PDB file of C-alpha atoms in Angstrom:
ATOM      1  CA  UNK A   1     -12.650  17.240   4.357  1.00 63.00           C
ATOM      2  CA  UNK A   2      -9.551  18.349   2.244  1.00 71.00           C
ATOM      3  CA  UNK A   3      -9.410  21.444  -0.007  1.00 78.00           C
ATOM      4  CA  UNK A   4      -6.612  19.879  -2.003  1.00 86.00           C
ATOM      5  CA  UNK A   5      -7.195  18.476  -5.555  1.00 92.00           C
ATOM      6  CA  UNK A   6      -5.448  14.982  -6.002  1.00 94.00           C
ATOM      7  CA  UNK A   7      -4.503  13.026  -9.029  1.00 96.00           C
ATOM      8  CA  UNK A   8      -3.859   9.361  -9.137  1.00 96.00           C
ATOM      9  CA  UNK A   9      -1.642   8.922 -12.097  1.00 96.00           C
ATOM     10  CA  UNK A  10      -1.480   5.154 -13.210  1.00 94.00           C
ATOM     11  CA  UNK A  11      -4.923   3.812 -11.728  1.00 92.00           C
ATOM     12  CA  UNK A  12      -4.121   0.180 -11.828  1.00 88.00           C
ATOM     13  CA  UNK A  13      -4.770  -2.363  -9.057  1.00 86.00           C
ATOM     14  CA  UNK A  14      -2.884  -0.263  -6.369  1.00 87.00           C
ATOM     15  CA  UNK A  15      -4.187   3.170  -7.490  1.00 90.00           C
ATOM     16  CA  UNK A  16      -7.699   1.797  -7.687  1.00 89.00           C
ATOM     17  CA  UNK A  17      -7.508   0.390  -4.159  1.00 87.00           C
ATOM     18  CA  UNK A  18      -6.339   3.906  -3.017  1.00 88.00           C
ATOM     19  CA  UNK A  19      -9.081   5.688  -4.883  1.00 90.00           C
ATOM     20  CA  UNK A  20     -11.927   3.135  -3.280  1.00 87.00           C
ATOM     21  CA  UNK A  21     -10.434   3.815   0.065  1.00 84.00           C
ATOM     22  CA  UNK A  22     -10.593   7.724  -0.529  1.00 86.00           C
ATOM     23  CA  UNK A  23     -14.020   7.544  -1.999  1.00 88.00           C
ATOM     24  CA  UNK A  24     -15.235   5.273   1.041  1.00 84.00           C
ATOM     25  CA  UNK A  25     -13.613   7.624   3.540  1.00 79.00           C
ATOM     26  CA  UNK A  26     -15.119  10.751   1.883  1.00 77.00           C
ATOM     27  CA  UNK A  27     -11.943  12.781   2.765  1.00 69.00           C
ATOM     28  CA  UNK A  28     -11.666  14.301  -0.663  1.00 72.00           C
ATOM     29  CA  UNK A  29     -14.788  15.746  -2.665  1.00 76.00           C
ATOM     30  CA  UNK A  30     -15.057  13.479  -5.577  1.00 76.00           C
ATOM     31  CA  UNK A  31     -14.949  16.250  -7.873  1.00 81.00           C
ATOM     32  CA  UNK A  32     -11.450  17.016  -6.736  1.00 89.00           C
ATOM     33  CA  UNK A  33     -10.025  13.678  -7.614  1.00 93.00           C
ATOM     34  CA  UNK A  34      -8.618  12.887 -11.125  1.00 95.00           C
ATOM     35  CA  UNK A  35      -7.397   9.468 -12.092  1.00 96.00           C
ATOM     36  CA  UNK A  36      -5.483   8.395 -15.306  1.00 96.00           C
ATOM     37  CA  UNK A  37      -4.989   5.110 -16.989  1.00 94.00           C
ATOM     38  CA  UNK A  38      -4.072   4.340 -20.703  1.00 89.00           C
ATOM     39  CA  UNK A  39      -6.998   1.846 -20.863  1.00 90.00           C
ATOM     40  CA  UNK A  40      -9.952   3.571 -19.136  1.00 92.00           C
ATOM     41  CA  UNK A  41     -12.438   0.629 -19.470  1.00 91.00           C
ATOM     42  CA  UNK A  42     -11.777  -0.633 -15.921  1.00 90.00           C
ATOM     43  CA  UNK A  43     -11.993   2.913 -14.003  1.00 92.00           C
ATOM     44  CA  UNK A  44     -14.831   4.503 -16.418  1.00 94.00           C
ATOM     45  CA  UNK A  45     -17.597   3.437 -13.647  1.00 94.00           C
ATOM     46  CA  UNK A  46     -15.889   5.887 -11.343  1.00 94.00           C
ATOM     47  CA  UNK A  47     -16.881   8.927 -13.160  1.00 93.00           C
ATOM     48  CA  UNK A  48     -20.468   8.440 -12.331  1.00 93.00           C
ATOM     49  CA  UNK A  49     -19.250   9.270  -8.804  1.00 91.00           C
ATOM     50  CA  UNK A  50     -18.045  12.620  -9.751  1.00 93.00           C
ATOM     51  CA  UNK A  51     -14.375  11.378 -10.239  1.00 94.00           C
ATOM     52  CA  UNK A  52     -12.601  12.593 -13.330  1.00 94.00           C
ATOM     53  CA  UNK A  53     -11.411   9.910 -15.484  1.00 95.00           C
ATOM     54  CA  UNK A  54      -8.774  10.455 -18.279  1.00 96.00           C
ATOM     55  CA  UNK A  55      -5.990   9.049 -20.008  1.00 95.00           C
ATOM     56  CA  UNK A  56      -4.213  12.492 -20.291  1.00 96.00           C
ATOM     57  CA  UNK A  57      -1.598  12.856 -17.713  1.00 96.00           C
ATOM     58  CA  UNK A  58      -0.943  16.255 -18.401  1.00 96.00           C
ATOM     59  CA  UNK A  59      -4.568  17.348 -17.786  1.00 96.00           C
ATOM     60  CA  UNK A  60      -4.364  15.448 -14.457  1.00 96.00           C
ATOM     61  CA  UNK A  61      -1.241  17.611 -13.466  1.00 96.00           C
ATOM     62  CA  UNK A  62      -2.825  20.959 -14.298  1.00 95.00           C
ATOM     63  CA  UNK A  63      -5.730  20.212 -12.325  1.00 93.00           C
ATOM     64  CA  UNK A  64      -4.042  18.733  -9.245  1.00 94.00           C
ATOM     65  CA  UNK A  65      -2.221  19.960  -6.232  1.00 94.00           C
ATOM     66  CA  UNK A  66      -1.051  16.406  -5.058  1.00 95.00           C
ATOM     67  CA  UNK A  67       0.094  13.872  -7.515  1.00 97.00           C
ATOM     68  CA  UNK A  68      -0.014  10.385  -6.544  1.00 97.00           C
ATOM     69  CA  UNK A  69       2.186   8.537  -8.948  1.00 97.00           C
ATOM     70  CA  UNK A  70       0.745   4.882  -8.588  1.00 95.00           C
ATOM     71  CA  UNK A  71       3.186   3.659 -11.568  1.00 94.00           C
ATOM     72  CA  UNK A  72       5.728   0.649 -11.873  1.00 91.00           C
ATOM     73  CA  UNK A  73       9.250   1.473 -11.263  1.00 91.00           C
ATOM     74  CA  UNK A  74      10.317   1.275 -14.929  1.00 92.00           C
ATOM     75  CA  UNK A  75       7.752   3.787 -16.045  1.00 94.00           C
ATOM     76  CA  UNK A  76       7.624   6.421 -13.387  1.00 95.00           C
ATOM     77  CA  UNK A  77      10.463   8.437 -14.473  1.00 96.00           C
ATOM     78  CA  UNK A  78       9.492   8.435 -18.453  1.00 95.00           C
ATOM     79  CA  UNK A  79       6.010   9.711 -17.158  1.00 95.00           C
ATOM     80  CA  UNK A  80       7.343  12.317 -15.158  1.00 96.00           C
ATOM     81  CA  UNK A  81       9.580  13.546 -18.047  1.00 96.00           C
ATOM     82  CA  UNK A  82       6.545  13.707 -20.097  1.00 95.00           C
ATOM     83  CA  UNK A  83       4.717  15.938 -17.839  1.00 96.00           C
ATOM     84  CA  UNK A  84       7.823  17.854 -16.618  1.00 95.00           C
ATOM     85  CA  UNK A  85       7.123  21.321 -18.134  1.00 95.00           C
ATOM     86  CA  UNK A  86       3.757  21.432 -16.495  1.00 96.00           C
ATOM     87  CA  UNK A  87       4.936  20.791 -12.951  1.00 96.00           C
ATOM     88  CA  UNK A  88       5.112  23.826 -10.508  1.00 95.00           C
ATOM     89  CA  UNK A  89       7.174  23.433  -7.302  1.00 93.00           C
ATOM     90  CA  UNK A  90       4.953  25.866  -5.574  1.00 92.00           C
ATOM     91  CA  UNK A  91       1.752  24.165  -6.531  1.00 93.00           C
ATOM     92  CA  UNK A  92       2.544  20.346  -6.824  1.00 95.00           C
ATOM     93  CA  UNK A  93       3.452  17.918  -4.235  1.00 95.00           C
ATOM     94  CA  UNK A  94       4.717  14.633  -5.714  1.00 97.00           C
ATOM     95  CA  UNK A  95       3.942  11.382  -4.040  1.00 97.00           C
ATOM     96  CA  UNK A  96       5.773   8.332  -5.528  1.00 97.00           C
ATOM     97  CA  UNK A  97       4.417   4.755  -5.032  1.00 95.00           C
ATOM     98  CA  UNK A  98       7.202   3.103  -7.215  1.00 93.00           C
ATOM     99  CA  UNK A  99       9.186   0.663  -5.199  1.00 88.00           C
ATOM    100  CA  UNK A 100      13.054   1.036  -5.619  1.00 88.00           C
ATOM    101  CA  UNK A 101      12.883   4.646  -7.208  1.00 93.00           C
ATOM    102  CA  UNK A 102      14.562   7.026  -4.632  1.00 94.00           C
ATOM    103  CA  UNK A 103      13.703  10.485  -3.887  1.00 96.00           C
ATOM    104  CA  UNK A 104      17.023  11.643  -5.298  1.00 96.00           C
ATOM    105  CA  UNK A 105      16.251  10.044  -8.837  1.00 96.00           C
ATOM    106  CA  UNK A 106      13.003  11.874  -9.055  1.00 96.00           C
ATOM    107  CA  UNK A 107      14.302  15.274  -7.814  1.00 95.00           C
ATOM    108  CA  UNK A 108      17.249  14.970 -10.188  1.00 95.00           C
ATOM    109  CA  UNK A 109      14.670  14.811 -12.902  1.00 96.00           C
ATOM    110  CA  UNK A 110      12.093  17.435 -11.880  1.00 95.00           C
ATOM    111  CA  UNK A 111      14.182  19.693  -9.628  1.00 93.00           C
ATOM    112  CA  UNK A 112      15.370  19.772  -6.027  1.00 92.00           C
ATOM    113  CA  UNK A 113      12.939  22.553  -5.108  1.00 92.00           C
ATOM    114  CA  UNK A 114       9.853  20.207  -5.416  1.00 94.00           C
ATOM    115  CA  UNK A 115       8.236  18.518  -2.224  1.00 94.00           C
ATOM    116  CA  UNK A 116       8.555  14.866  -2.913  1.00 96.00           C
ATOM    117  CA  UNK A 117       7.405  11.825  -0.892  1.00 96.00           C
ATOM    118  CA  UNK A 118       7.809   8.112  -1.258  1.00 96.00           C
ATOM    119  CA  UNK A 119       4.801   6.001   0.049  1.00 96.00           C
ATOM    120  CA  UNK A 120       4.239   2.277   0.169  1.00 94.00           C
ATOM    121  CA  UNK A 121       0.496   1.457   1.080  1.00 92.00           C
ATOM    122  CA  UNK A 122      -0.820  -2.136   0.204  1.00 90.00           C
ATOM    123  CA  UNK A 123      -3.945  -3.382  -1.565  1.00 87.00           C
ATOM    124  CA  UNK A 124      -5.942  -3.398   1.795  1.00 90.00           C
ATOM    125  CA  UNK A 125      -6.404   0.272   1.012  1.00 87.00           C
ATOM    126  CA  UNK A 126      -9.496  -0.697  -0.876  1.00 83.00           C
ATOM    127  CA  UNK A 127     -11.182  -1.594   2.399  1.00 87.00           C
ATOM    128  CA  UNK A 128      -9.536   1.189   4.523  1.00 87.00           C
ATOM    129  CA  UNK A 129      -6.991  -1.180   6.087  1.00 92.00           C
ATOM    130  CA  UNK A 130      -3.677  -0.389   4.459  1.00 92.00           C
ATOM    131  CA  UNK A 131      -0.669   0.130   6.464  1.00 94.00           C
ATOM    132  CA  UNK A 132       1.467   2.839   4.424  1.00 95.00           C
ATOM    133  CA  UNK A 133       5.035   3.767   5.144  1.00 96.00           C
ATOM    134  CA  UNK A 134       5.907   7.222   4.181  1.00 96.00           C
ATOM    135  CA  UNK A 135       9.201   9.219   3.949  1.00 95.00           C
ATOM    136  CA  UNK A 136       9.923  12.641   2.197  1.00 93.00           C
ATOM    137  CA  UNK A 137      12.719  15.237   1.328  1.00 91.00           C
ATOM    138  CA  UNK A 138      11.300  17.711   3.858  1.00 82.00           C
ATOM    139  CA  UNK A 139      10.902  20.416   1.479  1.00 80.00           C
ATOM    140  CA  UNK A 140       7.433  21.758   2.736  1.00 79.00           C
ATOM    141  CA  UNK A 141       6.418  20.890   6.094  1.00 76.00           C
ATOM    142  CA  UNK A 142       2.909  22.155   5.170  1.00 79.00           C
ATOM    143  CA  UNK A 143       2.459  19.306   2.738  1.00 84.00           C
ATOM    144  CA  UNK A 144       3.304  16.659   5.361  1.00 88.00           C
ATOM    145  CA  UNK A 145      -0.125  16.714   7.013  1.00 86.00           C
ATOM    146  CA  UNK A 146      -1.984  16.453   3.773  1.00 86.00           C
ATOM    147  CA  UNK A 147       0.066  13.457   2.602  1.00 91.00           C
ATOM    148  CA  UNK A 148      -0.459  11.765   5.731  1.00 90.00           C
ATOM    149  CA  UNK A 149      -4.078  12.389   5.666  1.00 86.00           C
ATOM    150  CA  UNK A 150      -4.450  10.613   2.151  1.00 88.00           C
ATOM    151  CA  UNK A 151      -3.007   7.470   3.809  1.00 91.00           C
ATOM    152  CA  UNK A 152      -4.847   7.919   7.048  1.00 89.00           C
ATOM    153  CA  UNK A 153      -8.199   7.836   5.172  1.00 84.00           C
ATOM    154  CA  UNK A 154      -7.292   4.361   3.785  1.00 87.00           C
ATOM    155  CA  UNK A 155      -5.831   2.868   6.777  1.00 93.00           C
ATOM    156  CA  UNK A 156      -2.814   3.604   8.999  1.00 94.00           C
ATOM    157  CA  UNK A 157       0.403   5.348   8.284  1.00 94.00           C
ATOM    158  CA  UNK A 158       3.994   5.416   9.784  1.00 95.00           C
ATOM    159  CA  UNK A 159       6.869   7.657   8.986  1.00 95.00           C
ATOM    160  CA  UNK A 160      10.267   5.856   8.226  1.00 96.00           C
ATOM    161  CA  UNK A 161      13.708   6.625   6.947  1.00 95.00           C
ATOM    162  CA  UNK A 162      13.964   6.281   3.048  1.00 95.00           C
ATOM    163  CA  UNK A 163      16.770   3.533   3.495  1.00 95.00           C
ATOM    164  CA  UNK A 164      14.107   1.250   4.942  1.00 96.00           C
ATOM    165  CA  UNK A 165      11.413   1.759   2.112  1.00 94.00           C
ATOM    166  CA  UNK A 166      12.440  -1.333   0.341  1.00 93.00           C
ATOM    167  CA  UNK A 167      11.984  -3.323   3.273  1.00 95.00           C
ATOM    168  CA  UNK A 168       8.799  -1.848   3.953  1.00 94.00           C
ATOM    169  CA  UNK A 169       7.511  -2.736   0.581  1.00 93.00           C
ATOM    170  CA  UNK A 170       8.369  -6.448   1.224  1.00 95.00           C
ATOM    171  CA  UNK A 171       6.820  -6.648   4.796  1.00 95.00           C
ATOM    172  CA  UNK A 172       3.815  -4.287   4.305  1.00 94.00           C
ATOM    173  CA  UNK A 173       2.958  -4.660   0.563  1.00 92.00           C
ATOM    174  CA  UNK A 174       4.293  -8.086  -0.584  1.00 94.00           C
ATOM    175  CA  UNK A 175       3.268  -9.193   2.976  1.00 95.00           C
ATOM    176  CA  UNK A 176      -0.426  -9.022   2.072  1.00 95.00           C
ATOM    177  CA  UNK A 177       0.339 -11.840  -0.427  1.00 96.00           C
ATOM    178  CA  UNK A 178       2.061 -13.808   2.010  1.00 97.00           C
ATOM    179  CA  UNK A 179      -0.851 -13.603   4.582  1.00 97.00           C
ATOM    180  CA  UNK A 180      -3.253 -14.485   1.759  1.00 97.00           C
ATOM    181  CA  UNK A 181      -1.216 -17.637   0.725  1.00 97.00           C
ATOM    182  CA  UNK A 182      -1.166 -18.608   4.583  1.00 97.00           C
ATOM    183  CA  UNK A 183      -5.086 -18.054   4.600  1.00 98.00           C
ATOM    184  CA  UNK A 184      -5.379 -20.278   1.443  1.00 98.00           C
ATOM    185  CA  UNK A 185      -3.418 -23.095   2.956  1.00 97.00           C
ATOM    186  CA  UNK A 186      -5.606 -22.786   6.195  1.00 98.00           C
ATOM    187  CA  UNK A 187      -8.743 -23.151   4.126  1.00 98.00           C
ATOM    188  CA  UNK A 188      -7.335 -26.042   2.154  1.00 98.00           C
ATOM    189  CA  UNK A 189      -6.352 -27.733   5.492  1.00 97.00           C
ATOM    190  CA  UNK A 190     -10.072 -27.143   6.714  1.00 98.00           C
ATOM    191  CA  UNK A 191     -11.668 -28.719   3.757  1.00 98.00           C
ATOM    192  CA  UNK A 192      -9.329 -31.801   4.295  1.00 97.00           C
ATOM    193  CA  UNK A 193     -10.601 -32.184   7.809  1.00 97.00           C
ATOM    194  CA  UNK A 194     -14.260 -31.966   6.734  1.00 97.00           C
ATOM    195  CA  UNK A 195     -15.350 -28.452   6.261  1.00 98.00           C
ATOM    196  CA  UNK A 196     -16.819 -27.323   2.675  1.00 98.00           C
ATOM    197  CA  UNK A 197     -15.165 -24.519   1.316  1.00 97.00           C
ATOM    198  CA  UNK A 198     -17.306 -21.679   2.089  1.00 98.00           C
ATOM    199  CA  UNK A 199     -17.417 -22.589   5.891  1.00 98.00           C
ATOM    200  CA  UNK A 200     -13.823 -23.193   6.001  1.00 98.00           C
ATOM    201  CA  UNK A 201     -13.191 -19.894   4.483  1.00 97.00           C
ATOM    202  CA  UNK A 202     -15.389 -18.049   6.910  1.00 98.00           C
ATOM    203  CA  UNK A 203     -13.785 -19.684  10.027  1.00 98.00           C
ATOM    204  CA  UNK A 204     -10.131 -18.987   8.773  1.00 98.00           C
ATOM    205  CA  UNK A 205     -10.891 -15.398   7.625  1.00 97.00           C
ATOM    206  CA  UNK A 206     -12.271 -14.679  11.089  1.00 98.00           C
ATOM    207  CA  UNK A 207      -9.605 -16.406  12.954  1.00 97.00           C
ATOM    208  CA  UNK A 208      -7.013 -14.460  11.105  1.00 97.00           C
ATOM    209  CA  UNK A 209      -8.726 -11.053  11.630  1.00 96.00           C
ATOM    210  CA  UNK A 210      -9.110 -11.945  15.268  1.00 97.00           C
ATOM    211  CA  UNK A 211      -5.485 -12.935  15.894  1.00 96.00           C
ATOM    212  CA  UNK A 212      -4.254  -9.635  14.243  1.00 96.00           C
ATOM    213  CA  UNK A 213      -6.641  -7.710  16.450  1.00 96.00           C
ATOM    214  CA  UNK A 214      -5.723  -9.526  19.446  1.00 96.00           C
ATOM    215  CA  UNK A 215      -2.052  -8.335  18.819  1.00 95.00           C
ATOM    216  CA  UNK A 216      -2.910  -4.786  17.820  1.00 94.00           C
ATOM    217  CA  UNK A 217      -5.018  -4.306  20.935  1.00 95.00           C
ATOM    218  CA  UNK A 218      -3.007  -5.873  23.570  1.00 94.00           C
ATOM    219  CA  UNK A 219       0.266  -5.053  22.042  1.00 94.00           C
ATOM    220  CA  UNK A 220       1.591  -8.271  22.985  1.00 94.00           C
ATOM    221  CA  UNK A 221       4.360 -10.435  21.246  1.00 95.00           C
ATOM    222  CA  UNK A 222       2.840 -13.228  19.254  1.00 95.00           C
ATOM    223  CA  UNK A 223       4.578 -15.969  21.347  1.00 95.00           C
ATOM    224  CA  UNK A 224       2.829 -14.899  24.543  1.00 95.00           C
ATOM    225  CA  UNK A 225      -0.475 -15.202  23.065  1.00 95.00           C
ATOM    226  CA  UNK A 226       0.805 -18.559  21.493  1.00 95.00           C
ATOM    227  CA  UNK A 227       1.504 -19.805  25.049  1.00 94.00           C
ATOM    228  CA  UNK A 228      -2.094 -19.300  26.049  1.00 94.00           C
ATOM    229  CA  UNK A 229      -3.383 -21.740  23.704  1.00 94.00           C
ATOM    230  CA  UNK A 230      -0.539 -24.411  23.739  1.00 95.00           C
ATOM    231  CA  UNK A 231      -1.665 -26.655  26.452  1.00 93.00           C
ATOM    232  CA  UNK A 232       0.901 -29.653  27.510  1.00 94.00           C
ATOM    233  CA  UNK A 233       0.315 -32.488  25.212  1.00 94.00           C
ATOM    234  CA  UNK A 234      -2.420 -30.632  23.480  1.00 95.00           C
ATOM    235  CA  UNK A 235      -3.299 -30.613  19.721  1.00 95.00           C
ATOM    236  CA  UNK A 236      -2.101 -27.270  19.108  1.00 96.00           C
ATOM    237  CA  UNK A 237       1.510 -27.552  20.059  1.00 96.00           C
ATOM    238  CA  UNK A 238       1.561 -30.834  18.117  1.00 96.00           C
ATOM    239  CA  UNK A 239       0.306 -28.872  15.122  1.00 96.00           C
ATOM    240  CA  UNK A 240       2.778 -26.058  15.732  1.00 96.00           C
ATOM    241  CA  UNK A 241       5.636 -28.437  16.025  1.00 97.00           C
ATOM    242  CA  UNK A 242       4.898 -30.256  12.902  1.00 97.00           C
ATOM    243  CA  UNK A 243       4.514 -27.130  10.972  1.00 96.00           C
ATOM    244  CA  UNK A 244       8.050 -26.054  12.362  1.00 96.00           C
ATOM    245  CA  UNK A 245       9.504 -29.585  11.542  1.00 97.00           C
ATOM    246  CA  UNK A 246       8.194 -29.052   8.054  1.00 97.00           C
ATOM    247  CA  UNK A 247       9.958 -25.667   7.802  1.00 97.00           C
ATOM    248  CA  UNK A 248       7.068 -23.327   8.256  1.00 96.00           C
ATOM    249  CA  UNK A 249       8.975 -20.305   9.874  1.00 96.00           C
ATOM    250  CA  UNK A 250      12.086 -20.867   7.813  1.00 97.00           C
ATOM    251  CA  UNK A 251      10.241 -20.932   4.693  1.00 97.00           C
ATOM    252  CA  UNK A 252       8.339 -17.637   5.543  1.00 97.00           C
ATOM    253  CA  UNK A 253      11.602 -15.835   6.602  1.00 97.00           C
ATOM    254  CA  UNK A 254      13.372 -17.186   3.455  1.00 97.00           C
ATOM    255  CA  UNK A 255      10.635 -15.875   1.138  1.00 97.00           C
ATOM    256  CA  UNK A 256      10.790 -12.324   2.847  1.00 97.00           C
ATOM    257  CA  UNK A 257      14.533 -12.302   2.273  1.00 97.00           C
ATOM    258  CA  UNK A 258      14.306 -13.528  -1.430  1.00 97.00           C
ATOM    259  CA  UNK A 259      11.817 -10.795  -2.018  1.00 95.00           C
ATOM    260  CA  UNK A 260      14.188  -8.185  -0.338  1.00 94.00           C
ATOM    261  CA  UNK A 261      17.184  -9.317  -2.460  1.00 93.00           C
ATOM    262  CA  UNK A 262      14.991  -9.041  -5.668  1.00 91.00           C
ATOM    263  CA  UNK A 263      13.842  -5.507  -4.923  1.00 86.00           C
ATOM    264  CA  UNK A 264      17.282  -4.243  -4.097  1.00 81.00           C
ATOM    265  CA  UNK A 265      18.573  -5.327  -7.631  1.00 75.00           C
TER     266      UNK A 265
END
């Protein structure tokens, strides 16, 4: 259990997902977690679990060692400016979750002596299954394990170069939405061939979970596992070919590229 105090500033959908993951993992004493949001209604219930809930960002900064800024790209610098005089480079570690805002932009505002990280988790943090990509300016190596531990408590984390953070956002964070849309389509197809919605949903969810675990556990390329279920003249290869004729893989790749182009603007 960590002895650091943590503040999640901007506890919206992503921030709340991280909070849920941290509480479930029991890595931080609840009394050492502070969360902020302008409208407190949706996060007030966490106060019953010992989490300090406030709309005062300055109070959160004063109480925390690690500041997780779960803010939109267009608000993060303004929020940092508003709490700047209360930041201490010897005390505070800054962790930004804002897509497209560079470490250099943050240090230009707060000062180059601060230990600054960028991290891109996803909403699966709420069930401790996030994949978080992390990069830093390397100011304090002692902070590194503490920051990694936050994201390991809500799933898995990998360290990447900062120039890949936008790509990581698309593949790892936007990617959850892509997979959910695929699942929705699978369920709709299941209903069309005879299942009720609840049963189709159960079958599809477990099938997707099993497929992902198969690849993670065997470390195999997807195509090698596909080969095992595509028998000659079978129903699987017919379905796969029809999907490809309809542009399945092409549409997915184009969507990923479109998101990437958007995030770079």
